[in-house]
Short mmCIF file of C-alpha atoms in Angstrom, two decimals:
data_model
loop_
_atom_site.label_atom_id
_atom_site.label_comp_id
_atom_site.label_asym_id
_atom_site.label_seq_id
_atom_site.Cartn_x
_atom_site.Cartn_y
_atom_site.Cartn_z
CA UNK A 91 0.02 -0.01 0.04
CA UNK A 92 2.74 2.57 0.75
CA UNK A 93 3.96 2.01 -2.80
CA UNK A 94 0.53 2.87 -4.10
CA UNK A 95 0.33 5.89 -1.88
CA UNK A 96 3.43 7.39 -3.41
CA UNK A 97 2.35 6.32 -6.88
CA UNK A 98 1.37 9.00 -9.40
CA UNK A 99 -0.56 7.67 -12.35
CA UNK A 100 0.70 8.85 -15.72
CA UNK A 101 -1.36 11.47 -17.55
CA UNK A 102 -2.90 9.11 -20.08
CA UNK A 103 -4.67 7.22 -17.27
CA UNK A 104 -6.94 10.20 -16.88
CA UNK A 105 -7.77 10.11 -20.56
CA UNK A 106 -8.67 6.45 -20.26
CA UNK A 107 -10.87 7.06 -17.26
CA UNK A 108 -12.58 9.92 -19.23
CA UNK A 109 -13.37 7.58 -22.12
CA UNK A 110 -14.62 4.86 -19.76
CA UNK A 111 -17.01 7.33 -18.18
CA UNK A 112 -18.51 7.96 -21.57
CA UNK A 113 -19.20 4.27 -22.23
CA UNK A 114 -22.65 4.07 -20.50
CA UNK A 115 -23.90 7.15 -22.50
CA UNK A 116 -22.56 5.78 -25.74
CA UNK A 117 -24.16 2.45 -25.11
CA UNK A 118 -27.59 3.79 -24.20
CA UNK A 119 -27.69 6.26 -27.11
CA UNK A 120 -26.67 3.56 -29.51
CA UNK A 121 -29.17 1.09 -28.03
CA UNK A 122 -31.98 3.66 -28.33
CA UNK A 123 -31.05 4.39 -31.90
CA UNK A 124 -30.76 0.73 -32.81
CA UNK A 125 -34.06 -0.27 -31.08
CA UNK A 126 -35.81 2.57 -32.87
CA UNK A 127 -34.45 1.92 -36.37
CA UNK A 128 -33.61 -1.80 -36.44
CA UNK A 129 -35.27 -4.81 -34.87
CA UNK A 130 -32.93 -5.00 -31.84
CA UNK A 131 -34.39 -5.08 -28.38
CA UNK A 132 -31.46 -3.91 -26.17
CA UNK A 133 -33.73 -1.79 -24.03
CA UNK A 134 -36.76 -4.14 -24.03
CA UNK A 135 -40.34 -3.36 -24.91
CA UNK A 136 -40.33 0.11 -23.36
CA UNK A 137 -36.93 1.58 -24.36
CA UNK A 138 -37.58 5.22 -23.36
CA UNK A 139 -38.56 4.36 -19.76
CA UNK A 140 -35.58 1.97 -19.66
CA UNK A 141 -33.18 4.68 -20.89
CA UNK A 142 -34.51 7.11 -18.28
CA UNK A 143 -33.93 4.55 -15.57
CA UNK A 144 -30.49 3.66 -16.90
CA UNK A 145 -29.21 7.24 -17.04
CA UNK A 146 -30.70 8.04 -13.65
CA UNK A 147 -28.87 5.08 -12.06
CA UNK A 148 -25.55 6.12 -13.67
CA UNK A 149 -26.02 9.65 -12.32
CA UNK A 150 -26.24 8.20 -8.83
CA UNK A 151 -23.25 5.90 -9.47
CA UNK A 152 -21.05 8.84 -10.57
CA UNK A 153 -22.22 10.82 -7.56
CA UNK A 154 -21.22 7.87 -5.28
CA UNK A 155 -17.85 7.63 -7.00
CA UNK A 156 -17.21 11.31 -6.52
CA UNK A 157 -18.12 11.06 -2.83
CA UNK A 158 -15.90 7.97 -2.44
CA UNK A 159 -12.68 9.78 -3.43
CA UNK A 160 -12.05 11.57 -0.11
CA UNK A 161 -12.71 8.55 2.20
CA UNK A 162 -10.61 6.33 -0.06
CA UNK A 163 -7.76 8.86 0.09
CA UNK A 164 -7.91 8.91 3.88
CA UNK A 165 -8.39 5.21 4.45
CA UNK A 166 -5.86 3.99 1.90
CA UNK A 167 -3.62 6.97 1.76
CA UNK A 168 -3.92 7.20 -2.06
CA UNK A 169 -3.78 10.97 -2.28
CA UNK A 170 -3.44 10.96 -6.02
CA UNK A 171 -7.09 10.02 -6.27
CA UNK A 172 -7.95 13.68 -5.79
CA UNK A 173 -6.89 14.27 -9.43
CA UNK A 174 -10.08 12.45 -10.50
CA UNK A 175 -12.62 14.01 -8.22
CA UNK A 176 -13.52 17.05 -10.31
CA UNK A 177 -13.87 14.89 -13.45
CA UNK A 178 -16.19 12.40 -11.67
CA UNK A 179 -18.20 15.31 -10.22
CA UNK A 180 -18.58 16.82 -13.67
CA UNK A 181 -19.65 13.45 -15.04
CA UNK A 182 -22.28 13.30 -12.38
CA UNK A 183 -23.58 16.60 -13.73
CA UNK A 184 -23.31 15.42 -17.29
CA UNK A 185 -25.31 12.23 -16.59
CA UNK A 186 -27.91 14.31 -14.70
CA UNK A 187 -28.18 16.44 -17.85
CA UNK A 188 -28.63 13.35 -20.02
CA UNK A 189 -31.13 11.90 -17.65
CA UNK A 190 -33.06 15.18 -17.66
CA UNK A 191 -33.05 15.36 -21.44
CA UNK A 192 -34.33 11.80 -21.68
CA UNK A 193 -37.23 13.02 -19.61
CA UNK A 194 -37.74 16.43 -21.26
CA UNK A 195 -36.83 15.75 -24.85
CA UNK A 196 -37.45 12.08 -25.47
CA UNK A 197 -40.20 11.20 -23.00
CA UNK A 198 -42.19 14.44 -22.90
CA UNK A 199 -41.09 15.93 -26.27
CA UNK A 200 -40.70 19.31 -24.64
CA UNK A 201 -44.27 19.42 -23.53
CA UNK A 202 -43.58 22.28 -21.10
CA UNK A 203 -47.14 22.34 -19.69
CA UNK A 204 -47.10 18.65 -18.84
CA UNK A 205 -43.65 18.87 -17.31
CA UNK A 206 -44.46 21.91 -15.17
CA UNK A 207 -47.52 20.04 -13.92
CA UNK A 208 -45.27 17.09 -13.16
CA UNK A 209 -42.68 19.17 -11.28
CA UNK A 210 -45.30 20.97 -9.23
CA UNK A 211 -47.60 18.10 -8.47
CA UNK A 212 -45.42 15.07 -8.14
CA UNK A 213 -42.91 15.11 -5.29
CA UNK A 214 -40.48 12.62 -6.91
CA UNK A 215 -40.09 14.97 -9.86
CA UNK A 216 -39.85 18.04 -7.57
CA UNK A 217 -37.07 16.42 -5.55
CA UNK A 218 -35.21 15.19 -8.64
CA UNK A 219 -35.40 18.68 -10.23
CA UNK A 220 -34.20 20.24 -6.96
CA UNK A 221 -31.18 17.99 -6.94
CA UNK A 222 -30.44 18.87 -10.55
CA UNK A 223 -30.66 22.62 -9.98
CA UNK A 224 -28.35 22.29 -6.96
CA UNK A 225 -25.79 20.52 -9.17
CA UNK A 226 -25.58 23.53 -11.46
CA UNK A 227 -23.69 25.92 -9.12
CA UNK A 228 -21.29 23.11 -8.21
CA UNK A 229 -20.51 22.40 -11.84
CA UNK A 230 -20.07 26.12 -12.58
CA UNK A 231 -17.69 26.65 -9.67
CA UNK A 232 -15.65 23.59 -10.33
CA UNK A 233 -12.89 25.49 -12.18
CA UNK A 234 -9.57 26.61 -10.71
CA UNK A 235 -10.59 30.20 -11.29
CA UNK A 236 -13.77 29.88 -9.24
CA UNK A 237 -11.95 28.12 -6.44
CA UNK A 238 -9.48 31.08 -6.33
CA UNK A 239 -12.27 33.65 -6.47
CA UNK A 240 -14.37 32.06 -3.75
CA UNK A 241 -11.46 31.07 -1.54
CA UNK A 242 -11.06 27.59 -0.11
CA UNK A 243 -13.35 27.93 2.87
CA UNK A 244 -16.29 29.40 0.98
CA UNK A 245 -15.81 26.99 -1.91
CA UNK A 246 -15.80 24.04 0.49
CA UNK A 247 -18.90 25.29 2.23
CA UNK A 248 -20.72 25.70 -1.08
CA UNK A 249 -19.74 22.27 -2.24
CA UNK A 250 -21.19 20.65 0.84
CA UNK A 251 -24.41 20.96 -1.17
CA UNK A 252 -23.33 17.65 -2.69
CA UNK A 253 -24.73 15.90 0.44
CA UNK A 254 -28.15 17.57 -0.09
CA UNK A 255 -27.96 16.43 -3.73
CA UNK A 256 -27.20 12.84 -2.80
CA UNK A 257 -30.27 12.84 -0.52
CA UNK A 258 -32.42 14.35 -3.29
CA UNK A 259 -31.15 11.74 -5.73
CA UNK A 260 -31.98 8.75 -3.53
CA UNK A 261 -35.35 10.12 -2.48
CA UNK A 262 -36.18 10.89 -6.15
CA UNK A 263 -35.42 7.28 -7.10
CA UNK A 264 -37.18 5.82 -4.04
CA UNK A 265 -40.44 7.70 -4.77
CA UNK A 266 -40.31 6.94 -8.48
CA UNK A 267 -40.33 3.20 -7.91
CA UNK A 268 -43.78 1.61 -7.77
CA UNK A 269 -43.17 -0.99 -5.10
CA UNK A 270 -39.84 -2.81 -5.23
CA UNK A 271 -37.35 -0.45 -3.57
CA UNK A 272 -34.38 -2.84 -3.72
CA UNK A 273 -32.34 -0.64 -6.11
CA UNK A 274 -32.97 2.72 -4.33
CA UNK A 275 -32.29 0.94 -1.05
CA UNK A 276 -28.90 -0.11 -2.38
CA UNK A 277 -28.03 3.51 -3.21
CA UNK A 278 -29.37 4.68 0.19
CA UNK A 279 -27.02 2.19 1.99
CA UNK A 280 -24.07 3.27 -0.19
CA UNK A 281 -24.55 6.97 0.43
CA UNK A 282 -25.26 6.31 4.16
CA UNK A 283 -21.88 4.54 4.35
CA UNK A 284 -20.11 7.38 2.54
CA UNK A 285 -21.72 9.90 4.93
CA UNK A 286 -20.99 7.65 7.93
CA UNK A 287 -17.27 7.48 7.16
CA UNK A 288 -17.11 11.27 7.04
CA UNK A 289 -18.97 11.63 10.37
CA UNK A 290 -16.65 9.08 11.96
CA UNK A 291 -13.50 10.86 10.72
CA UNK A 292 -14.85 14.23 11.93
CA UNK A 293 -15.73 12.77 15.34
CA UNK A 294 -12.21 11.20 15.54
CA UNK A 295 -10.62 14.52 14.63
CA UNK A 296 -12.60 16.34 17.31
CA UNK A 297 -11.45 13.89 19.90
CA UNK A 298 -7.84 14.56 18.84
CA UNK A 299 -8.37 18.33 18.94
CA UNK A 300 -10.15 18.32 22.29
CA UNK A 301 -8.23 15.93 24.57
CA UNK A 302 -9.71 15.27 28.03
CA UNK A 303 -6.64 16.83 29.75
CA UNK A 304 -5.68 20.12 28.21
CA UNK A 305 -2.10 20.09 26.91
CA UNK A 306 0.08 23.15 27.40
CA UNK A 307 -0.03 25.35 24.36
CA UNK A 308 2.84 25.37 21.92
CA UNK A 309 3.86 28.96 22.69
CA UNK A 310 3.93 28.28 26.41
CA UNK A 311 6.09 25.19 25.81
CA UNK A 312 8.57 27.10 23.76
CA UNK A 313 11.63 28.09 25.52
CA UNK B 272 -91.02 -7.05 -33.01
CA UNK B 273 -88.63 -4.13 -32.96
CA UNK B 274 -85.19 -4.92 -33.91
CA UNK B 275 -82.81 -2.39 -32.48
CA UNK B 276 -79.60 -1.49 -34.23
CA UNK B 277 -76.71 -0.50 -32.00
CA UNK B 278 -76.57 3.24 -32.66
CA UNK B 279 -74.19 4.12 -29.82
CA UNK B 280 -70.93 3.48 -31.66
CA UNK B 281 -69.33 6.69 -32.85
CA UNK B 282 -68.03 6.69 -36.42
CA UNK B 283 -64.52 7.23 -35.11
CA UNK B 284 -64.69 3.78 -33.45
CA UNK B 285 -65.40 1.93 -36.65
CA UNK B 286 -62.30 0.16 -37.76
CA UNK B 287 -60.46 1.87 -40.54
CA UNK B 288 -60.08 -0.08 -43.76
CA UNK B 289 -56.29 -0.19 -43.73
CA UNK B 290 -56.41 -1.78 -40.32
CA UNK B 291 -59.02 -4.13 -41.39
CA UNK B 292 -56.74 -5.26 -44.17
CA UNK B 293 -53.85 -5.58 -41.73
CA UNK B 294 -56.09 -7.70 -39.65
CA UNK B 295 -56.76 -10.07 -42.48
CA UNK B 296 -53.00 -10.32 -42.99
CA UNK B 297 -52.57 -10.91 -39.30
CA UNK B 298 -55.22 -13.62 -39.23
CA UNK B 299 -53.43 -15.34 -42.09
CA UNK B 300 -50.09 -14.93 -40.40
CA UNK B 301 -51.14 -16.64 -37.21
CA UNK B 302 -52.66 -19.41 -39.30
CA UNK B 303 -55.94 -18.63 -37.68
CA UNK B 304 -58.27 -21.14 -39.26
CA UNK B 305 -59.55 -22.02 -35.79
CA UNK B 306 -59.54 -18.39 -34.88
CA UNK B 307 -61.69 -17.50 -37.86
CA UNK B 308 -64.09 -20.29 -36.93
CA UNK B 309 -64.24 -18.92 -33.38
CA UNK B 310 -64.93 -15.46 -34.81
CA UNK B 311 -67.80 -16.78 -36.92
CA UNK B 312 -69.27 -18.59 -34.02
CA UNK B 313 -69.02 -15.47 -31.90
CA UNK B 314 -70.83 -13.43 -34.55
CA UNK B 315 -73.78 -15.78 -34.25
CA UNK B 316 -74.12 -15.26 -30.49
CA UNK B 317 -76.64 -12.39 -30.14
CA UNK B 318 -75.33 -11.08 -26.84
CA UNK B 319 -71.95 -10.64 -28.44
CA UNK B 320 -73.01 -8.65 -31.43
CA UNK B 321 -73.16 -5.59 -29.25
CA UNK B 322 -69.97 -6.37 -27.42
CA UNK B 323 -68.11 -6.95 -30.62
CA UNK B 324 -69.20 -3.65 -32.02
CA UNK B 325 -68.29 -1.96 -28.72
CA UNK B 326 -64.77 -3.31 -28.87
CA UNK B 327 -64.14 -1.87 -32.30
CA UNK B 328 -60.74 -0.43 -32.15
CA UNK B 329 -59.83 3.27 -32.39
CA UNK B 330 -58.42 3.93 -35.91
CA UNK B 331 -54.88 4.22 -34.48
CA UNK B 332 -54.97 1.09 -32.32
CA UNK B 333 -52.34 -1.13 -33.88
CA UNK B 334 -51.80 -4.50 -32.28
CA UNK B 335 -48.81 -4.56 -29.95
CA UNK B 336 -46.32 -7.19 -31.16
CA UNK B 337 -46.55 -10.60 -29.55
CA UNK B 338 -42.97 -10.35 -28.29
CA UNK B 339 -43.69 -7.16 -26.37
CA UNK B 340 -46.91 -8.52 -24.84
CA UNK B 341 -45.01 -11.63 -23.65
CA UNK B 342 -41.79 -10.03 -22.37
CA UNK B 343 -42.97 -6.89 -20.68
CA UNK B 344 -45.07 -8.11 -17.81
CA UNK B 345 -46.07 -7.15 -14.31
CA UNK B 346 -46.60 -10.50 -12.65
CA UNK B 347 -44.87 -10.06 -9.27
CA UNK B 348 -45.34 -13.74 -8.42
CA UNK B 349 -42.47 -14.29 -10.85
CA UNK B 350 -40.38 -11.24 -9.93
CA UNK B 351 -40.69 -7.49 -10.03
CA UNK B 352 -38.68 -6.73 -13.20
CA UNK B 353 -40.66 -6.56 -16.37
CA UNK B 354 -38.66 -9.41 -17.99
CA UNK B 355 -38.70 -11.63 -14.83
CA UNK B 356 -42.08 -13.34 -15.57
CA UNK B 357 -40.96 -14.41 -19.09
CA UNK B 358 -37.79 -15.85 -17.59
CA UNK B 359 -39.14 -17.37 -14.41
CA UNK B 360 -42.45 -18.78 -15.55
CA UNK B 361 -41.17 -21.10 -18.28
CA UNK B 362 -41.66 -24.28 -16.18
CA UNK B 363 -44.84 -23.20 -14.47
CA UNK B 364 -47.31 -26.08 -14.37
CA UNK B 365 -50.79 -25.12 -15.62
CA UNK B 366 -52.21 -28.63 -15.97
CA UNK B 367 -53.92 -30.14 -14.11
CA UNK B 368 -55.62 -26.96 -12.90
CA UNK B 369 -58.65 -26.56 -10.68
CA UNK B 370 -60.69 -23.53 -9.79
CA UNK B 371 -62.57 -23.44 -6.56
CA UNK B 372 -65.91 -21.63 -6.68
CA UNK B 373 -67.01 -20.52 -3.25
CA UNK B 374 -69.31 -18.28 -1.30
CA UNK B 375 -72.84 -17.08 -2.17
CA UNK B 376 -73.43 -19.35 -5.15
CA UNK B 377 -75.74 -22.22 -6.01
CA UNK B 378 -73.06 -24.42 -7.41
CA UNK B 379 -69.97 -24.11 -5.22
CA UNK B 380 -67.37 -26.72 -6.08
CA UNK B 381 -63.77 -27.33 -7.12
CA UNK B 382 -63.96 -27.38 -10.86
CA UNK B 383 -61.45 -28.90 -13.24
CA UNK B 384 -60.50 -26.15 -15.66
CA UNK B 385 -61.78 -28.18 -18.60
CA UNK B 386 -65.23 -28.43 -16.93
CA UNK B 387 -65.29 -24.73 -16.26
CA UNK B 388 -64.46 -23.95 -19.91
CA UNK B 389 -66.85 -26.60 -21.34
CA UNK B 390 -69.45 -25.11 -23.64
CA UNK B 391 -67.88 -21.66 -23.76
CA UNK B 392 -67.23 -20.24 -27.18
CA UNK B 393 -63.76 -18.85 -27.27
CA UNK B 394 -63.63 -15.62 -29.15
CA UNK B 395 -61.07 -13.00 -29.97
CA UNK B 396 -61.33 -9.57 -28.40
CA UNK B 397 -58.91 -6.79 -29.16
CA UNK B 398 -58.61 -4.60 -26.06
CA UNK B 399 -56.55 -1.60 -25.06
CA UNK B 400 -54.58 -2.47 -21.92
CA UNK B 401 -53.56 0.49 -19.75
CA UNK B 402 -51.13 -0.11 -16.91
CA UNK B 403 -51.23 2.15 -13.83
CA UNK B 404 -47.57 2.84 -14.46
CA UNK B 405 -48.38 4.87 -17.57
CA UNK B 406 -47.82 2.50 -20.51
CA UNK B 407 -50.32 0.72 -22.62
CA UNK B 408 -50.70 -2.06 -25.18
CA UNK B 409 -53.31 -3.31 -27.69
CA UNK B 410 -53.84 -6.98 -27.12
CA UNK B 411 -55.84 -9.59 -29.09
CA UNK B 412 -57.10 -11.69 -26.21
CA UNK B 413 -58.88 -15.03 -26.54
CA UNK B 414 -61.63 -15.71 -24.07
CA UNK B 415 -65.31 -15.43 -23.28
CA UNK B 416 -67.54 -13.04 -21.40
CA UNK B 417 -67.30 -13.46 -17.65
CA UNK B 418 -71.08 -13.04 -17.61
CA UNK B 419 -71.48 -16.36 -19.37
CA UNK B 420 -69.50 -18.09 -16.63
CA UNK B 421 -71.16 -16.32 -13.79
CA UNK B 422 -74.64 -17.14 -15.07
CA UNK B 423 -73.78 -20.81 -15.15
CA UNK B 424 -72.43 -20.74 -11.61
CA UNK B 425 -75.68 -19.12 -10.44
CA UNK B 426 -74.73 -16.67 -7.68
CA UNK B 427 -77.30 -15.97 -5.01
CA UNK B 428 -79.10 -12.60 -5.04
CA UNK B 429 -77.15 -11.64 -1.92
CA UNK B 430 -73.84 -11.80 -3.86
CA UNK B 431 -72.82 -8.22 -4.56
CA UNK B 432 -69.11 -8.72 -5.34
CA UNK B 433 -66.88 -11.34 -6.93
CA UNK B 434 -63.41 -12.03 -5.63
CA UNK B 435 -60.57 -13.64 -7.70
CA UNK B 436 -57.56 -15.29 -6.08
CA UNK B 437 -54.29 -16.18 -7.75
CA UNK B 438 -52.40 -19.39 -7.05
CA UNK B 439 -50.10 -19.32 -4.04
CA UNK B 440 -47.14 -21.63 -4.66
CA UNK B 441 -43.71 -20.15 -3.71
CA UNK B 442 -42.05 -23.31 -5.01
CA UNK B 443 -43.08 -22.45 -8.51
CA UNK B 444 -43.53 -18.67 -8.07
CA UNK B 445 -40.24 -17.33 -6.79
CA UNK B 446 -41.58 -13.80 -6.33
CA UNK B 447 -43.86 -15.15 -3.53
CA UNK B 448 -40.76 -15.95 -1.46
CA UNK B 449 -40.52 -12.23 -0.71
CA UNK B 450 -43.32 -10.34 0.97
CA UNK B 451 -43.30 -7.53 -1.58
CA UNK B 452 -47.12 -7.99 -1.73
CA UNK B 453 -49.57 -9.82 0.51
CA UNK B 454 -49.93 -13.24 -1.06
CA UNK B 455 -51.99 -14.70 -2.56
CA UNK B 456 -52.88 -11.95 -5.00
CA UNK B 457 -56.57 -10.98 -4.73
CA UNK B 458 -58.72 -8.88 -6.98
CA UNK B 459 -62.41 -8.10 -6.95
CA UNK B 460 -65.23 -6.64 -8.97
CA UNK B 461 -68.71 -5.34 -8.22
CA UNK B 462 -71.24 -7.83 -9.61
CA UNK B 463 -72.41 -5.44 -12.37
CA UNK B 464 -68.80 -4.89 -13.39
CA UNK B 465 -68.17 -8.58 -13.56
CA UNK B 466 -71.35 -9.17 -15.58
CA UNK B 467 -70.59 -6.35 -18.08
CA UNK B 468 -70.21 -7.77 -21.63
CA UNK B 469 -66.69 -6.27 -21.93
CA UNK B 470 -65.36 -8.18 -18.91
CA UNK B 471 -63.54 -11.17 -20.19
CA UNK B 472 -62.29 -14.44 -18.88
CA UNK B 473 -59.06 -15.01 -20.82
CA UNK B 474 -57.47 -18.25 -21.94
CA UNK B 475 -55.16 -17.06 -24.70
CA UNK B 476 -53.79 -14.28 -26.89
CA UNK B 477 -52.74 -13.87 -30.46
CA UNK B 478 -54.62 -17.07 -31.30
CA UNK B 479 -52.49 -19.17 -28.96
CA UNK B 480 -52.95 -20.51 -25.43
CA UNK B 481 -52.17 -17.93 -22.77
CA UNK B 482 -48.40 -17.76 -22.13
CA UNK B 483 -47.45 -18.47 -18.48
CA UNK B 484 -46.09 -14.93 -17.99
CA UNK B 485 -49.41 -13.49 -19.02
CA UNK B 486 -51.41 -15.43 -16.38
CA UNK B 487 -51.91 -18.91 -17.68
CA UNK B 488 -54.04 -20.90 -17.66
CA UNK B 489 -56.91 -18.55 -16.68
CA UNK B 490 -57.03 -14.87 -15.99
CA UNK B 491 -59.54 -12.07 -16.33
CA UNK B 492 -59.40 -8.77 -18.07
CA UNK B 493 -61.40 -5.61 -17.41
CA UNK B 494 -60.36 -3.23 -20.22
CA UNK B 495 -61.65 0.03 -18.72
CA UNK B 496 -59.66 -0.51 -15.48
CA UNK B 497 -55.89 -0.38 -14.88
CA UNK B 498 -54.23 -3.70 -15.74
CA UNK B 499 -53.65 -4.86 -12.16
CA UNK B 500 -57.42 -5.26 -11.70
CA UNK B 501 -57.12 -8.43 -13.77
CA UNK B 502 -56.10 -11.42 -11.69
CA UNK B 503 -53.77 -13.96 -13.24
CA UNK B 504 -53.52 -17.73 -12.80
CA UNK B 505 -56.87 -17.80 -10.96
CA UNK B 506 -57.53 -20.67 -8.58
CA UNK B 507 -60.48 -19.30 -6.66
CA UNK B 508 -63.66 -17.35 -7.54
CA UNK B 509 -65.69 -16.31 -4.50
CA UNK B 510 -69.07 -14.61 -4.46
CA UNK B 511 -69.44 -12.30 -1.49
CA UNK B 512 -71.74 -9.63 -0.07
CA UNK B 513 -69.07 -7.19 1.11
CA UNK B 514 -66.46 -5.41 -1.04
CA UNK B 515 -63.40 -7.75 -0.91
CA UNK B 516 -59.96 -6.68 0.05
CA UNK B 517 -57.70 -6.36 -2.97
CA UNK B 518 -53.95 -6.75 -3.07
CA UNK B 519 -52.75 -3.33 -4.34
CA UNK B 520 -55.32 -1.56 -2.23
CA UNK B 521 -53.96 -3.34 0.82
CA UNK B 522 -50.38 -2.50 -0.26
CA UNK B 523 -51.19 1.20 -0.54
CA UNK B 524 -54.81 2.30 -0.04
CA UNK B 525 -53.85 5.89 -0.76
CA UNK B 526 -52.49 5.05 -4.21
CA UNK B 527 -54.62 2.14 -5.50
CA UNK B 528 -58.38 2.20 -5.03
CA UNK B 529 -60.85 -0.67 -5.30
CA UNK B 530 -62.29 0.67 -8.52
CA UNK B 531 -59.08 1.72 -10.28
CA UNK B 532 -60.95 2.79 -13.42
CA UNK B 533 -58.65 4.35 -16.02
CA UNK B 534 -59.13 8.08 -15.46
CA UNK B 535 -56.84 10.75 -16.93
CA UNK B 536 -58.08 13.44 -14.58
CA UNK B 537 -57.28 11.55 -11.32
CA UNK B 538 -53.55 11.32 -11.01
CA UNK B 539 -51.75 8.57 -9.10
CA UNK B 540 -50.50 10.41 -6.04
CA UNK B 541 -46.96 10.10 -7.29
CA UNK B 542 -47.34 10.42 -11.05
CA UNK B 543 -49.62 11.66 -13.77
CA UNK B 544 -52.27 9.58 -15.46
CA UNK B 545 -53.05 12.19 -18.06
CA UNK B 546 -50.91 10.53 -20.75
CA UNK B 547 -49.49 7.12 -21.55
CA UNK B 548 -46.86 5.59 -23.74
CA UNK B 549 -48.21 3.00 -26.11
CA UNK B 550 -45.57 0.29 -26.28
CA UNK B 551 -43.82 0.67 -29.64
CA UNK B 552 -44.55 4.33 -30.01
CA UNK B 553 -42.26 7.30 -29.44
CA UNK B 554 -44.69 9.99 -28.33
CA UNK B 555 -46.95 9.90 -25.34
CA UNK B 556 -50.64 9.88 -26.15
CA UNK B 557 -53.50 11.25 -24.08
CA UNK B 558 -55.16 8.68 -21.79
CA UNK B 559 -58.86 8.29 -22.50
CA UNK B 560 -61.57 8.23 -19.87
CA UNK B 561 -62.36 4.60 -18.92
CA UNK B 562 -59.53 3.73 -21.37
CA UNK B 563 -61.77 4.74 -24.29
CA UNK B 564 -64.69 2.54 -23.21
CA UNK B 565 -66.71 5.33 -21.58
CA UNK B 566 -69.70 4.88 -23.92
CA UNK B 567 -70.05 1.30 -22.82
CA UNK B 568 -69.27 1.54 -19.07
CA UNK B 569 -69.74 5.12 -17.78
CA UNK B 570 -73.32 4.34 -16.67
CA UNK B 571 -71.98 1.83 -14.15
CA UNK B 572 -70.61 4.73 -12.18
CA UNK B 573 -73.32 7.34 -12.70
CA UNK B 574 -73.55 9.64 -9.70
CA UNK B 575 -70.33 8.40 -8.11
CA UNK B 576 -67.55 10.81 -7.21
CA UNK B 577 -64.71 9.22 -9.12
CA UNK B 578 -62.13 11.21 -7.19
CA UNK B 579 -63.31 9.61 -4.00
CA UNK B 580 -63.92 6.15 -5.50
CA UNK B 581 -60.68 6.10 -7.51
#
């Protein structure tokens, strides 16, 4: 493990990861096209609903991968993982956009009236749309320039919205399912674990910062 | 004697000629000699003349392909994914099969399926099928009016409802090993709904025996209600005085009512029922009141608040 901790992946690895992240999109677009124009049945009898489900699940997977970077760095000491966090976060946003366009463009054919009705009246759509809107400022401020402009503390505080987004995502999925909540439950457990690790590390850090017996301060100890 | 012609069928419901031609092609394609014979026999039954006219398809009702009808199923007894039933029901045993007739009826007994079907003229009925989830199909069922069966069983005047119960057999139905729903699956109809000429006891589709994943060997179909109101693989028919408890209503009374008539203006609490996606089509289409059978069935619910009795 120490070897891996000091390891820095070559630059091309990032390019490979980037291409891999595109694979689910490429597959679903191709499958939709093929099912519509040829006699293939990659997405079953109801391909549009299937494509919505598929892109939604991948959004949650990318969100989980993004949130897994920090705990993995801490637990395994692989600090180089940070190089991939922004990319995964932006892929989360990209998949959310694709998921939303499946709904707006393919499923509802830009029927604004029907979609507004849906957003206002149906809580699972409201929650999903909220999660999407909250992703926008995070995607916008993901650049180096914005980190500098906001300053580390404010940037970090803003990006804590990602926890709210994760909750929105899981609730959206949970409410969208008719009865069998196995898949949303899987994501709920995954995100709960990712949150739990963070809470545990924070609690541990607090214990370290506030020892039972106060230690003499550094300045006092200095000769 | 006054011979009445059915004058309540709007011109828009009369089958368009191109579809009619398609239909001939289709009949030929499924090698439907027997089917054609069944159709002829049906035409001779006076009760059915009206029913057949009533089931005339909308001009844009194209039959959903057999493959879609038999691979995209909600039949939780065989799993909750749409393709689970087609995969998990292949070895389901549908013979021998008995149906137990119970309750307020003159001839309660355990009937062999063959005895129950004896003397019934199997006919083809093309019905729109609207799922509560917002998709729909057009299915050429084979079956006979439930009214014909009920009359033969002779329910007592005190029977106000009919209950249908699906087989409970976790050995064969892997979905029943989880308690996702309260097993066995139960559905029910008011007696007048069950006796309506559109309500069908189904034994097949597309000119073939009913595939296991579609509810073999015996199911019922109520085309103006959401699909789950039709019980599959029926083993018990019970005539009762009180409204029976039904599975989805027990699972979530707030979301699934006893009536569950297709109604575009009463949304499911979590999603819209105003539109539907016809399997095989790209664009959503508006959902019709009573799934397009309002002219035939609206009178059953005259004076009822359909928001309250959803």
